[in-house]
Amino acid sequence: MRMRTRHYKIFAALAFLFVAGWPLPSQESVANAILAKSDTPVSFVSWNSDGKSFATTWNNSVILWDAESNTIASVFSGHKGAVRVVRFSPDGKWLLTLGDDNAVVVRDLDFTVSETRISGNGYLPVNDAVFVANGNSVILPMDGVNTSHYYRLRLTQQFVSRIVLQSAVPVLSLDITRDGSRLLVAGQDGTVTILDLATGGVIASYPRFTASHVPPRFSPDGQSFLAAADRNSLIISPVVGSGAFTIRDTGQPV
């Protein structure tokens, strides 16, 4: 009877995977290959929205890969130190990199516009940066604390800025919805603040676990976000309204 119950459970699990449209394990689905080896840790990998290319950090530089052939399309340098963040713009035409030199470099992947460098102006590190809609608009904590929206001037290729959120603690990470309407700012004190970028108003502010290394992230539709609730748990919460629930682990740190 116990063996029959086990078989039913296995069948139910396989049926769920089939209905959900998940691929069952196969030799093809688990195949992998080493594309390149770096002398320094690879800290970030980012896919372009069209799925045709991806970027990885590599030896204080960034490699742009052709995903169809798994070959190197371009290599970008320009940071004095390790690259920590790599992001594509939503339209897939721009690349943003953030390095240990406290600088953000914005590059045009069509190579028609010269790259732009934004250097941090404070004693605290710039920990993250995100595109808003395209390469002409980025958001980052320039002094490590206050989050600013930067707009590119088309004639001079320089940026002008305005502060969108003032804070008393360092900003650890940022996230933005796909449509660029909402910004998530995670502070060192464990607070998650969500802004409406059109109005500049704060939609909501939530506490989270301060010692977590899990950066809070929006859901694909931008209606919910995920963050660490405590050392062993994650919380999924709607941006507006109630209905949050917690995912508990078995005792190991998330």
PDB file of C-alpha atoms in Angstrom, residues 79-82 84 97-105 117-128 140-144:
ATOM      1  CA  HIS A  79      36.068  50.245 -15.424  1.00  0.00           C
ATOM      2  CA  LYS A  80      38.994  50.465 -13.028  1.00  0.00           C
ATOM      3  CA  GLY A  81      38.090  47.427 -10.979  1.00  0.00           C
ATOM      4  CA  ALA A  82      35.559  44.610 -11.013  1.00  0.00           C
ATOM      5  CA  ARG A  84      29.341  44.323 -10.333  1.00  0.00           C
ATOM      6  CA  THR A  97      27.535  48.602 -16.314  1.00  0.00           C
ATOM      7  CA  LEU A  98      28.467  49.468 -12.723  1.00  0.00           C
ATOM      8  CA  GLY A  99      31.941  48.850 -11.348  1.00  0.00           C
ATOM      9  CA  ASP A 100      33.922  48.920  -8.125  1.00  0.00           C
ATOM     10  CA  ASP A 101      35.332  52.255  -9.342  1.00  0.00           C
ATOM     11  CA  ASN A 102      31.945  53.739  -8.335  1.00  0.00           C
ATOM     12  CA  ALA A 103      31.100  54.612 -11.931  1.00  0.00           C
ATOM     13  CA  VAL A 104      28.175  53.772 -14.204  1.00  0.00           C
ATOM     14  CA  VAL A 105      28.884  53.493 -17.939  1.00  0.00           C
ATOM     15  CA  ARG A 117      30.209  57.764 -17.780  1.00  0.00           C
ATOM     16  CA  ILE A 118      28.494  58.827 -14.540  1.00  0.00           C
ATOM     17  CA  SER A 119      30.819  58.869 -11.532  1.00  0.00           C
ATOM     18  CA  GLY A 120      29.693  58.647  -7.923  1.00  0.00           C
ATOM     19  CA  ASN A 121      30.076  61.857  -5.956  1.00  0.00           C
ATOM     20  CA  GLY A 122      30.026  60.592  -2.392  1.00  0.00           C
ATOM     21  CA  TYR A 123      32.032  58.547   0.077  1.00  0.00           C
ATOM     22  CA  LEU A 124      29.543  55.672  -0.041  1.00  0.00           C
ATOM     23  CA  PRO A 125      29.486  53.159  -2.914  1.00  0.00           C
ATOM     24  CA  VAL A 126      26.952  53.252  -5.726  1.00  0.00           C
ATOM     25  CA  ASN A 127      25.454  49.780  -5.260  1.00  0.00           C
ATOM     26  CA  ASP A 128      22.988  49.562  -8.155  1.00  0.00           C
ATOM     27  CA  LEU A 140      21.013  55.357  -9.392  1.00  0.00           C
ATOM     28  CA  PRO A 141      22.038  56.503  -5.902  1.00  0.00           C
ATOM     29  CA  MET A 142      24.830  58.857  -6.982  1.00  0.00           C
ATOM     30  CA  ASP A 143      26.041  59.597  -3.444  1.00  0.00           C
ATOM     31  CA  GLY A 144      25.141  56.120  -2.220  1.00  0.00           C
TER      32      GLY A 144
END
